[in-house]
Tab-separated table of C-alpha atoms in Angstrom:
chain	number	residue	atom	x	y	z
A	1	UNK	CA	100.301	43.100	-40.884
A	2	UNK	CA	102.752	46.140	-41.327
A	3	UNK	CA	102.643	48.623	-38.577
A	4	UNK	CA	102.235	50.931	-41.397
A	5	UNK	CA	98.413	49.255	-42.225
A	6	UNK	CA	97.661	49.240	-38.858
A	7	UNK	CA	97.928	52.812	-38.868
A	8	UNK	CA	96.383	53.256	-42.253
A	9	UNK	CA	93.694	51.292	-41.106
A	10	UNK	CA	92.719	52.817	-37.549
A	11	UNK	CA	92.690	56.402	-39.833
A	12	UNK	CA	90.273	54.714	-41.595
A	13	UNK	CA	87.910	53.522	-39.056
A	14	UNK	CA	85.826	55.403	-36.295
A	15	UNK	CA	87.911	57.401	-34.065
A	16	UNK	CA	86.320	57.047	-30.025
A	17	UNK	CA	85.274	60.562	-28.994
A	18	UNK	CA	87.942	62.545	-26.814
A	19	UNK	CA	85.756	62.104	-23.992
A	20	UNK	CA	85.435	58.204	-24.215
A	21	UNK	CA	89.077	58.335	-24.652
A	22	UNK	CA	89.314	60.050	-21.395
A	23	UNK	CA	86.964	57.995	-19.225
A	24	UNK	CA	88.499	54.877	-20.226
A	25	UNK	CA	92.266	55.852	-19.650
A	26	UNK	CA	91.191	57.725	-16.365
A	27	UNK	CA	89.201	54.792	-15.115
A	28	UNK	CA	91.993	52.398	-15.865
A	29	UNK	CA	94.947	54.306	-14.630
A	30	UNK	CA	92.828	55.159	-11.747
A	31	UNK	CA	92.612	51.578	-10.649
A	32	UNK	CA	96.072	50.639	-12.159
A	33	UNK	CA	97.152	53.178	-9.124
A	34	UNK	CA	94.923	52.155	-6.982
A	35	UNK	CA	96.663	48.798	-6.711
A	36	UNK	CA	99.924	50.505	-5.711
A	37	UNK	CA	98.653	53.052	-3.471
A	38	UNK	CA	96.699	50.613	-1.167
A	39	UNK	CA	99.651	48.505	-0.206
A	40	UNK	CA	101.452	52.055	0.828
A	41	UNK	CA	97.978	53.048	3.101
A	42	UNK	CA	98.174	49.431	4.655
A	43	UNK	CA	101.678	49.930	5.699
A	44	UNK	CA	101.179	49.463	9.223
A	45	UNK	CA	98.849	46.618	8.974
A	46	UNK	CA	101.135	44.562	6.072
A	47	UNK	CA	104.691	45.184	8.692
A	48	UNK	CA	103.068	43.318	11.219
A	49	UNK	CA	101.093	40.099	8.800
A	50	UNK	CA	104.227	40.148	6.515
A	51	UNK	CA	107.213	41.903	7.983
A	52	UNK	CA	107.364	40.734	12.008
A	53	UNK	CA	109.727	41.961	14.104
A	54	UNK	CA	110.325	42.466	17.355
A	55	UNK	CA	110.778	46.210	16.340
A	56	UNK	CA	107.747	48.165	15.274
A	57	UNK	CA	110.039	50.755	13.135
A	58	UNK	CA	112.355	47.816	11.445
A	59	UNK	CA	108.724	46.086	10.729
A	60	UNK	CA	107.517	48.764	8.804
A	61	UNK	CA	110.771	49.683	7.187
A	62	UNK	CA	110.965	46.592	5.530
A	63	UNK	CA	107.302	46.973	4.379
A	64	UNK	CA	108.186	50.163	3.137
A	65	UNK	CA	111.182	48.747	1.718
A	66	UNK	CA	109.663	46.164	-0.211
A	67	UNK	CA	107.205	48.731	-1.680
A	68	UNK	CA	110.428	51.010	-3.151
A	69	UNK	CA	111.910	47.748	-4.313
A	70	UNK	CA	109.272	47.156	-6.579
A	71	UNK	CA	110.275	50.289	-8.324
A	72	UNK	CA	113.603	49.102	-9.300
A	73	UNK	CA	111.406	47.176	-11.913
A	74	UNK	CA	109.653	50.319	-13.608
A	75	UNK	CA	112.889	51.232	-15.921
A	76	UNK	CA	112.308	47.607	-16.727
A	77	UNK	CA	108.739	47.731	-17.530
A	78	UNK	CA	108.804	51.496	-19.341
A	79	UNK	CA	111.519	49.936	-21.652
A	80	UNK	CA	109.633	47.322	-22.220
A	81	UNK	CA	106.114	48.237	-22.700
A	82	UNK	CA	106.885	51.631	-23.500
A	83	UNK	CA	108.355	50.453	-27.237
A	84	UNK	CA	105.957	48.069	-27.305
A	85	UNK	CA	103.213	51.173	-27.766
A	86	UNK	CA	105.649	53.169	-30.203
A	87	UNK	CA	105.509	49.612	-32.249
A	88	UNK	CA	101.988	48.072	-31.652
A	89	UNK	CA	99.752	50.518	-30.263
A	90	UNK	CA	99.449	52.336	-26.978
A	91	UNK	CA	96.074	50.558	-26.650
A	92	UNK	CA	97.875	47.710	-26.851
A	93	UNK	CA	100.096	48.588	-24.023
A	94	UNK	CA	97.815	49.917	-21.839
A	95	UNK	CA	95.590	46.937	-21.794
A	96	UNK	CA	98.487	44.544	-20.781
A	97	UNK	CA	99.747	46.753	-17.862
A	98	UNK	CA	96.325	46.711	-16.189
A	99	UNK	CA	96.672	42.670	-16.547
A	100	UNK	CA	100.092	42.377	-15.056
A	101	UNK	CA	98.736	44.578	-12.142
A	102	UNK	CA	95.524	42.564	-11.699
A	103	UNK	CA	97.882	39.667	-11.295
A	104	UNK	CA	99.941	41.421	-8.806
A	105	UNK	CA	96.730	42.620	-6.688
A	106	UNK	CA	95.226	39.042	-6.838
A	107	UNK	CA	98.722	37.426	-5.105
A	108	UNK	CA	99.006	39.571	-2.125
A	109	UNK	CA	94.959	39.498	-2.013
A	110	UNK	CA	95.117	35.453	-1.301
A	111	UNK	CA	98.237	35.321	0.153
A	112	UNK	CA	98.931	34.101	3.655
A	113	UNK	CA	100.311	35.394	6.468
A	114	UNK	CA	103.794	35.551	7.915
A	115	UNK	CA	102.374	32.872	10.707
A	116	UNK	CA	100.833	30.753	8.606
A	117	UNK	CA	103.693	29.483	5.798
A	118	UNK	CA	106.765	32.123	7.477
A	119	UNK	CA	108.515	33.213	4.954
A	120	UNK	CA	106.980	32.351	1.952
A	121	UNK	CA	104.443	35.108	2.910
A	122	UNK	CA	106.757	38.362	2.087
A	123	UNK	CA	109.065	36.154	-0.570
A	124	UNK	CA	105.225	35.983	-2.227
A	125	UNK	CA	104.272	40.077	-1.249
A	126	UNK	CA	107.771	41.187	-2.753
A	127	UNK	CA	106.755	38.935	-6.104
A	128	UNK	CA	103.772	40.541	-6.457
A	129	UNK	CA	105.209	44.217	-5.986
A	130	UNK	CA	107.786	43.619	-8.521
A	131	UNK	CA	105.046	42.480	-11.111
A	132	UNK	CA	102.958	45.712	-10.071
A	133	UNK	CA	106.460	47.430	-10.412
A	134	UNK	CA	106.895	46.195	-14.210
A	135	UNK	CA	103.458	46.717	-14.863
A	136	UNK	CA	103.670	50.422	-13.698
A	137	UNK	CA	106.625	51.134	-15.794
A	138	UNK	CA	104.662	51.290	-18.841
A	139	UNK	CA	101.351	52.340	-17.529
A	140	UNK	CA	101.800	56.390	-17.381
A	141	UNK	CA	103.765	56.512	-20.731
A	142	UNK	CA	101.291	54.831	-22.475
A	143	UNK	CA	98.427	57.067	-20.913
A	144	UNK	CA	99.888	60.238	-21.326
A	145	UNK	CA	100.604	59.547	-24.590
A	146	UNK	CA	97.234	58.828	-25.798
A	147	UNK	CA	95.787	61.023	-23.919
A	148	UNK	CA	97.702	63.970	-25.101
A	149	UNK	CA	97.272	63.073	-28.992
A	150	UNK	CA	93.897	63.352	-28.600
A	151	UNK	CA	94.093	66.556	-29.619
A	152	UNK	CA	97.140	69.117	-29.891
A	153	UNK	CA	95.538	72.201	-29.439
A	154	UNK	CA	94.331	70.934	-26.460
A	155	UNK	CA	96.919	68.976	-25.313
A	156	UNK	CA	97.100	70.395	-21.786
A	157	UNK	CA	93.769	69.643	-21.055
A	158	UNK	CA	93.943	65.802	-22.037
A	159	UNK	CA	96.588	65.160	-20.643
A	160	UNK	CA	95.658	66.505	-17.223
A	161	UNK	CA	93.527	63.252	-16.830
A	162	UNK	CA	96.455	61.354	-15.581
A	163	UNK	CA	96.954	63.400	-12.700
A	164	UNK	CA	93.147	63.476	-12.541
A	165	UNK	CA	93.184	60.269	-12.491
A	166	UNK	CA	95.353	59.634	-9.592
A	167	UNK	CA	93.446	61.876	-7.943
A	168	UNK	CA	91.266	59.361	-8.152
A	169	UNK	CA	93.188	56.643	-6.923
A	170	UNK	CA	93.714	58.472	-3.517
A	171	UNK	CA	90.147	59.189	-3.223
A	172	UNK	CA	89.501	55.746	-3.552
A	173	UNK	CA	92.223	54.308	-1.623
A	174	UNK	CA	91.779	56.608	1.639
A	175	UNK	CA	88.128	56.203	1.204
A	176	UNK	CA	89.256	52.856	2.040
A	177	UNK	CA	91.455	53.359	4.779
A	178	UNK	CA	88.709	55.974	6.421
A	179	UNK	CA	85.594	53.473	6.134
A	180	UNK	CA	87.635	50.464	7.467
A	181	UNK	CA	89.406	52.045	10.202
A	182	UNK	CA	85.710	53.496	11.417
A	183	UNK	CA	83.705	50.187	11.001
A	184	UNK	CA	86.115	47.848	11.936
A	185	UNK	CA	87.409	46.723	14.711
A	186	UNK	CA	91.882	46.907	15.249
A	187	UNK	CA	91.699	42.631	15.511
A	188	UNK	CA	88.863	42.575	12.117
A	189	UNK	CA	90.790	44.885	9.860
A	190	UNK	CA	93.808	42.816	11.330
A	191	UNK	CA	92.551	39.403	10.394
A	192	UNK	CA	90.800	40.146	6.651
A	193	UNK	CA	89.676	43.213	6.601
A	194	UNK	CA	92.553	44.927	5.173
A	195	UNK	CA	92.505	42.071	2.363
A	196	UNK	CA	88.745	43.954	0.712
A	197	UNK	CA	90.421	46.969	-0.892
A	198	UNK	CA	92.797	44.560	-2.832
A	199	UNK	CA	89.664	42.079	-4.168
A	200	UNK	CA	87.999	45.271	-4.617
A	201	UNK	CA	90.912	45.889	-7.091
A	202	UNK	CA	90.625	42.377	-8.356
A	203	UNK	CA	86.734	42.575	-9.066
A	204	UNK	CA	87.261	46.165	-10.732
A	205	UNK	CA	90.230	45.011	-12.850
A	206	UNK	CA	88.236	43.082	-15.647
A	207	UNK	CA	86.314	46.412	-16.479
A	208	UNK	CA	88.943	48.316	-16.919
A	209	UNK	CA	90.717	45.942	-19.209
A	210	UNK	CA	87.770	45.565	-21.713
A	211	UNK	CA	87.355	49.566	-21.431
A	212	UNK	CA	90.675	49.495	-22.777
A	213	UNK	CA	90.510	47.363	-25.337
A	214	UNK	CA	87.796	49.564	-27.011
A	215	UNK	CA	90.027	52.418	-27.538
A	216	UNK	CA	91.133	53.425	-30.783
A	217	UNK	CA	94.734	55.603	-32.041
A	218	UNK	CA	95.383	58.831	-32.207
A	219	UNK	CA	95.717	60.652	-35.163
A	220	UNK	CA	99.382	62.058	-34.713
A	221	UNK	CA	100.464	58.673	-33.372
A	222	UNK	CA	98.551	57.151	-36.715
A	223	UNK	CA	100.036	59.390	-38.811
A	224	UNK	CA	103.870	59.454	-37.695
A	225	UNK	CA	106.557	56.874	-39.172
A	226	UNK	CA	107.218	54.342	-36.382
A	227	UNK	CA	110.984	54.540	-34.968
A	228	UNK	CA	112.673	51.229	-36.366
A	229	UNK	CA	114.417	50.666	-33.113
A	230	UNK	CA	112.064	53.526	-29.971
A	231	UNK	CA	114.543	52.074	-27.432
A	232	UNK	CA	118.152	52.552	-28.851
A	233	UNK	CA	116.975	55.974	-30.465
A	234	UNK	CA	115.598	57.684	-27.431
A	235	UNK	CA	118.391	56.259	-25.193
A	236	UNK	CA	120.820	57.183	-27.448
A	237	UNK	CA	120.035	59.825	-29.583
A	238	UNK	CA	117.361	61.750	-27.031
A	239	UNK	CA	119.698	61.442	-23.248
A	240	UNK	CA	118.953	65.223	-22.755
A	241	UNK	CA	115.327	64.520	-23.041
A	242	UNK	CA	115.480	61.806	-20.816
A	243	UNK	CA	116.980	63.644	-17.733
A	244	UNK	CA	115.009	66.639	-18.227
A	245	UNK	CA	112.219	64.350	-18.294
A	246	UNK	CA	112.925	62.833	-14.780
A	247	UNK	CA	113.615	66.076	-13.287
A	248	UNK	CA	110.549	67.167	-14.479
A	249	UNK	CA	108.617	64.498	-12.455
A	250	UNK	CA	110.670	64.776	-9.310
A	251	UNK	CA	108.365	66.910	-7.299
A	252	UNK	CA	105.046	65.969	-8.479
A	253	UNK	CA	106.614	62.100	-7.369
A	254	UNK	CA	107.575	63.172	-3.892
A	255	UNK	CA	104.587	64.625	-3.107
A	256	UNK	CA	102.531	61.771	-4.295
A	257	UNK	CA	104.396	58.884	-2.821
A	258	UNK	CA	105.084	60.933	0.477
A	259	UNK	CA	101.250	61.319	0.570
A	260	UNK	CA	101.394	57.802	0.962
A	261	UNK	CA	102.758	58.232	4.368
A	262	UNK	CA	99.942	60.282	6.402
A	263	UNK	CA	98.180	57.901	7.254
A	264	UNK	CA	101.139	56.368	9.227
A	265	UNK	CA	103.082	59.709	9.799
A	266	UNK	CA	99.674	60.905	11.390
A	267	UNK	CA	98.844	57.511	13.715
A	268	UNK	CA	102.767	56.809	14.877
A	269	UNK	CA	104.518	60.954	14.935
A	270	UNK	CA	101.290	63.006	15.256
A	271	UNK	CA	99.580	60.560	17.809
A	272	UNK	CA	96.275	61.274	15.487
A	273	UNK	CA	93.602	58.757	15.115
A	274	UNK	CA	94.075	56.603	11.434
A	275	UNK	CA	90.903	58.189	10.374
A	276	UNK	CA	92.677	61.883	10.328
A	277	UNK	CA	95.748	60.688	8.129
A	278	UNK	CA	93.616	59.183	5.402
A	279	UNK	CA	90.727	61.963	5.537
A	280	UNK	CA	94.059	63.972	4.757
A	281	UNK	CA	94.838	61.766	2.113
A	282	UNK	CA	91.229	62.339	0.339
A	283	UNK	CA	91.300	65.756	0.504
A	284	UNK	CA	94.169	65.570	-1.174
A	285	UNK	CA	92.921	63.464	-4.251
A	286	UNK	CA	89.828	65.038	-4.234
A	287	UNK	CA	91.264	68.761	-4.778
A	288	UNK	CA	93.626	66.676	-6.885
A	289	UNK	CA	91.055	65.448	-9.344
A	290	UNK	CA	89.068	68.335	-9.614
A	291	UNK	CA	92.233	70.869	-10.309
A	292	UNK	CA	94.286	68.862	-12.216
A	293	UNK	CA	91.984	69.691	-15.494
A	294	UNK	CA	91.716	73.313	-14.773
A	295	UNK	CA	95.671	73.893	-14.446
A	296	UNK	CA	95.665	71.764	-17.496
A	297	UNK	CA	92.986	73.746	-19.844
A	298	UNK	CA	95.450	76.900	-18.050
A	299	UNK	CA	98.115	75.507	-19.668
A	300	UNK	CA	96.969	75.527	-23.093
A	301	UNK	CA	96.340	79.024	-22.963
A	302	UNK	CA	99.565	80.341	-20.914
A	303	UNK	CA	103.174	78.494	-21.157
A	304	UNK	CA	102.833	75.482	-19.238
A	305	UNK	CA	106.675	76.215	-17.731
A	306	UNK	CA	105.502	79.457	-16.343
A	307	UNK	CA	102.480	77.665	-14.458
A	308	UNK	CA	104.622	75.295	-13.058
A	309	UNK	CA	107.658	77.339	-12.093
A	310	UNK	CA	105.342	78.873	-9.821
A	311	UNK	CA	103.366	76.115	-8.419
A	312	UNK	CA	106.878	74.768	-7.790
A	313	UNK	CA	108.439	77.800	-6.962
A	314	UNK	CA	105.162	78.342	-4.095
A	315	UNK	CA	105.833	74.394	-2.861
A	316	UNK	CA	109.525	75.425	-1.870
A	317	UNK	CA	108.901	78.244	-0.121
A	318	UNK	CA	105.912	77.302	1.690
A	319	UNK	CA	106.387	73.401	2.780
A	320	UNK	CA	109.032	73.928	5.431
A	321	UNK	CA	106.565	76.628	7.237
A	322	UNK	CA	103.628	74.416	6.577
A	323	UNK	CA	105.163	71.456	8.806
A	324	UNK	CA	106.885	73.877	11.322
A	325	UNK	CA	103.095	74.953	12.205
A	326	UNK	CA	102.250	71.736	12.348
A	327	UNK	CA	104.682	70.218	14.842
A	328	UNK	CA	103.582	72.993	16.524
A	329	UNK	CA	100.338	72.222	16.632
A	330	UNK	CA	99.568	68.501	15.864
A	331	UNK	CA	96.553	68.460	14.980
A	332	UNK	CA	93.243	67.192	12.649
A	333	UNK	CA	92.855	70.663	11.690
A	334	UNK	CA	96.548	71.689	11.224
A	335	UNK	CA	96.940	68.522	8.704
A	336	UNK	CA	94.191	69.113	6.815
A	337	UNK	CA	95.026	72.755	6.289
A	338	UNK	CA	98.844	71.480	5.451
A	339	UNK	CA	96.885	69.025	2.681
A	340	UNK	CA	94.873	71.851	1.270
A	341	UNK	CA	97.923	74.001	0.571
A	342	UNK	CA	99.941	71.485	-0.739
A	343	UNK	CA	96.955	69.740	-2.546
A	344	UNK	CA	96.515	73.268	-4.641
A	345	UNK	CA	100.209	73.357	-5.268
A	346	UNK	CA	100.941	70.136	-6.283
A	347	UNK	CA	97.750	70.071	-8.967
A	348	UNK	CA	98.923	72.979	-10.623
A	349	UNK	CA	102.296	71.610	-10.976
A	350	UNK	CA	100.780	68.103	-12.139
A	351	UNK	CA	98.209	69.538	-13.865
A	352	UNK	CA	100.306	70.659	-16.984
A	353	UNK	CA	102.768	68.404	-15.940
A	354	UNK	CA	102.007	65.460	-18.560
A	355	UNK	CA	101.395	67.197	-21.506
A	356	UNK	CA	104.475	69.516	-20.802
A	357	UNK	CA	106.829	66.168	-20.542
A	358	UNK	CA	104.826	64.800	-24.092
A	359	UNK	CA	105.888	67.620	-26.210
A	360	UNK	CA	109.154	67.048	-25.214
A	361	UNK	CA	109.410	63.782	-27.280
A	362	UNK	CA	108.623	63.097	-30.673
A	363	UNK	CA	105.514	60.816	-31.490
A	364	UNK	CA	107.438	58.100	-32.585
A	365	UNK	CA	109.040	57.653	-29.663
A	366	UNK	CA	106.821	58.844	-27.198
A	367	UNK	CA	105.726	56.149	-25.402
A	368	UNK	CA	109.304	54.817	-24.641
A	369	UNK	CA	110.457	58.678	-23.703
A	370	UNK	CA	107.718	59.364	-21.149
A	371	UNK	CA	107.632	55.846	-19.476
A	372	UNK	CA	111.169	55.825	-19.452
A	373	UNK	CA	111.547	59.292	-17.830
A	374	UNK	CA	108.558	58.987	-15.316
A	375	UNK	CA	109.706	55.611	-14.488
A	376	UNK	CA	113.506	56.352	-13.652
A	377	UNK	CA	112.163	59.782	-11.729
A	378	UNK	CA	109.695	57.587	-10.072
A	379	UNK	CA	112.170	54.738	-9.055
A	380	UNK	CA	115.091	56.978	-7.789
A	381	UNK	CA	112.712	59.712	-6.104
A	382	UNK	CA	109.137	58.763	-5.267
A	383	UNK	CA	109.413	54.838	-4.687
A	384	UNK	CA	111.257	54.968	-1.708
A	385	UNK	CA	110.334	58.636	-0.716
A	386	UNK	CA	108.101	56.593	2.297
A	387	UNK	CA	110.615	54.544	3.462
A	388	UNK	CA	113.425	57.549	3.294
A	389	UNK	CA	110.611	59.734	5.363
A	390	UNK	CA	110.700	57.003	8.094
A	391	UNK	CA	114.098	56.717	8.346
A	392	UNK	CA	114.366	60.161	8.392
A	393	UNK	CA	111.827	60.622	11.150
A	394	UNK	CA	113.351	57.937	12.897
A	395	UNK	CA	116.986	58.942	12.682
A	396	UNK	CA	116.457	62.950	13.671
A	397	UNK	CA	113.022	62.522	15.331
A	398	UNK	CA	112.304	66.031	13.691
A	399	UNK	CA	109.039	65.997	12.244
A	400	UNK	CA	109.878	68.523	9.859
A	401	UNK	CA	111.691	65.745	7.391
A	402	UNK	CA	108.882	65.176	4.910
A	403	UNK	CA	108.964	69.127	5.014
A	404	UNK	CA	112.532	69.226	3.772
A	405	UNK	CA	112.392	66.029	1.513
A	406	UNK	CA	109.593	67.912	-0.676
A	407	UNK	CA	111.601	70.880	-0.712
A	408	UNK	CA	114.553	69.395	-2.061
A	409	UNK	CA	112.645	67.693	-4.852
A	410	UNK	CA	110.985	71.455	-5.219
A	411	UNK	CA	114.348	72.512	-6.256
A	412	UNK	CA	115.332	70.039	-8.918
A	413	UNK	CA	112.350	70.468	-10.746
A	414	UNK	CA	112.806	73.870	-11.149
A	415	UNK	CA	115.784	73.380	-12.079
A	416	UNK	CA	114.648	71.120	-14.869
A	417	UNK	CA	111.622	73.419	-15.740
A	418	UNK	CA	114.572	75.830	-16.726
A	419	UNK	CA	116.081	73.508	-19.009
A	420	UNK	CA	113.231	71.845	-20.723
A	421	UNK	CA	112.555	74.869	-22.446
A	422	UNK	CA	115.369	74.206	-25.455
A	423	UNK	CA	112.727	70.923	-26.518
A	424	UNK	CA	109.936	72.996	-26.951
């Protein structure tokens, strides 16, 4: 069957309702992220099962370095899968990501310790992060790009869901780190606890992946003429596009992969107890999830640019004050009220974010534009943007370098908000 009868035929049949669409994607990119953004909250635990060394700092660098390895495998994966939803579907797509990750989950799940087999145990960690890695790749293209042809008058709106939905995935994931850390014991979460958020994951994952194969199409990706060759045109023809693109996601990256590091910036800089650093981390997704939509719908009735020029504009000049106060005062109250602001700033900048980075490509070649943006923004920026925190911490002992790495990535994007205006 032609991809042209595919398309003829999913016009044909029942179109899922916008909200079905939305609830599926969310609750599957939610848990797709989920699988990621666990391993980063269990840094400390996974340096010393995985990663020993006689060092604390090199322990966890190499845990942290194994988790921005994995990224080096997104480009991969958005090339990938992302033509694989401008040819067969982004349904399609979507529901093979979430399997590759389930896979990925279920290996470091079951997999031993560093003192039981030696060094099998991170050769078999690093395996499974690069098949998360892959998976990843194609998973936000994919989503944003059915999400936003749900409806183009409402694009900003739809789209919203997948920061929403990785609102989500924090709220989950520090929910996680907050109930273990207060019911279990340092030697219990040691031994297996910290293994129940991944089969959590694992028992979660075969949902998802029949939600997802119950989506249907949507109309502007039904209707438009499928690229011949969605890889060679858009990395050819549509460079500009691409760059834009991954300065575009440069500061909504950083902040969400630097988030990633409370929990252990909080217990090892801050002297804070764990609990602090991942209550942090939930307020963060929750004023994620619920302002991500709002900025969105905002968006579809101002110029998305202008939003996020000054969300990003507000994140540059406020972060470095934000973590001056709070190295002068280290505490639960001072980190929360750092998470609030940035929390605010960061959703209206990821808010319109998706939908902004959609219209920028054509439908045809959507899905390979936006995963192959995000992912090369992700890899070189936000992958490693824990590990590059710890060094920094480690190498200047100023606790103002996650302060300084945000604002940096502030910058870019701005500069790239400026510029994405001649695709519009």
């Amino acid at each position: 069957m032609t991809t042209t009868q595919m398309k003829s035929e999913g016009l044909a049949s029942k179109a899922a309702s916008p909200a079905k669409t939305i609830i599926a994607v969310s609750i599957g990119n939610a848990l797709e992220w989920f699988d990621i953004v666990i391993y980063g909250f269990m840094a400390v635990t996974i340096s010393r099962l995985f990663f020993p060394d006689g060092d604390s700092t090199v322990s966890l660098l190499l845990t942290l370095g194994t988790f921005g390895v994995s990224f080096f495998m997104r480009p991969l994966g958005a090339i990938v899968l992302g033509a694989y939803a401008d040819r067969a579907g982004r349904k399609k797509a979507l529901t093979l990501s979430i399997t590759l990750m389930t896979l990925g989950t279920l290996i470091i799940a079951i997999s031993p310790s560093y003192g039981t087999i030696g060094l099998a145990a991170p050769l078999l960690v690093l395996i499974a992060r690069l098949i998360q890695g892959f998976s990843a790749g194609g998973e936000f293209g994919s989503a944003t790009a059915l999400l936003s042809e749900q409806d183009p008058d409402r694009r900003g709106f739809y789209a919203s869901w997948q920061s929403a939905s990785q609102g989500i995935t924090t709220v989950l994931a520090s929910g996680f780190g907050v109930a273990l850390n207060a019911l279990l014991t340092p030697d219990q979460l040691m031994n297996w606890g910290w293994r129940i958020p991944f089969f959590f994951g694992l028992l979660v994952g075969p949902i998802a992946i029949y939600i997802r194969r119950e989506l249907e199409e949507g109309e502007e990706f039904q209707t438009e003429k499928a690229s011949p060759s969605p890889i060679l045109e858009t990395l050819v023809t549509h460079r500009g596009r691409i760059i834009t693109a991954i300065g575009l996601i440069v500061l909504g990256t950083t902040i969400s992969y630097a988030s990633l590091f409370t929990p252990t910036f909080a217990i090892r800089q801050l002297k804070l107890p764990a609990t602090a650093g991942f209550t942090a981390s939930l307020i963060l997704g929750v004023l994620q999830f619920f302002l991500s939509p709002l900025f969105g719908m905002l968006s579809d009735r101002m110029r998305r640019t202008r939003i996020m020029t000054i969300a990003a504009g507000s994140i540059l000049v406020a972060v470095l004050p934000l973590y001056t106060l709070l190295a002068a005062y280290p505490t639960t109250v001072t980190l929360y009220l750092v998470q609030i602001v940035l929390a605010v700033g960061v959703s209206a900048y990821f808010g319109p974010l998706s939908s902004l980075m959609a219209e920028i490509f054509p439908a045809r070649i959507r899905g390979t534009g936006l995963s192959v943006g995000y992912s090369f923004g992700v890899a070189i920026f936000g992958g490693f943007a824990p590990f590059i925190i710890a060094w920094l911490l480690s190498t200047t002992g100023s606790l103002l370098a996650p302060g300084f790495y945000v604002a940096a990535a502030a910058l870019l994007s701005l500069i790239a908000l400026r510029y994405s205006e001649r695709y519009l």
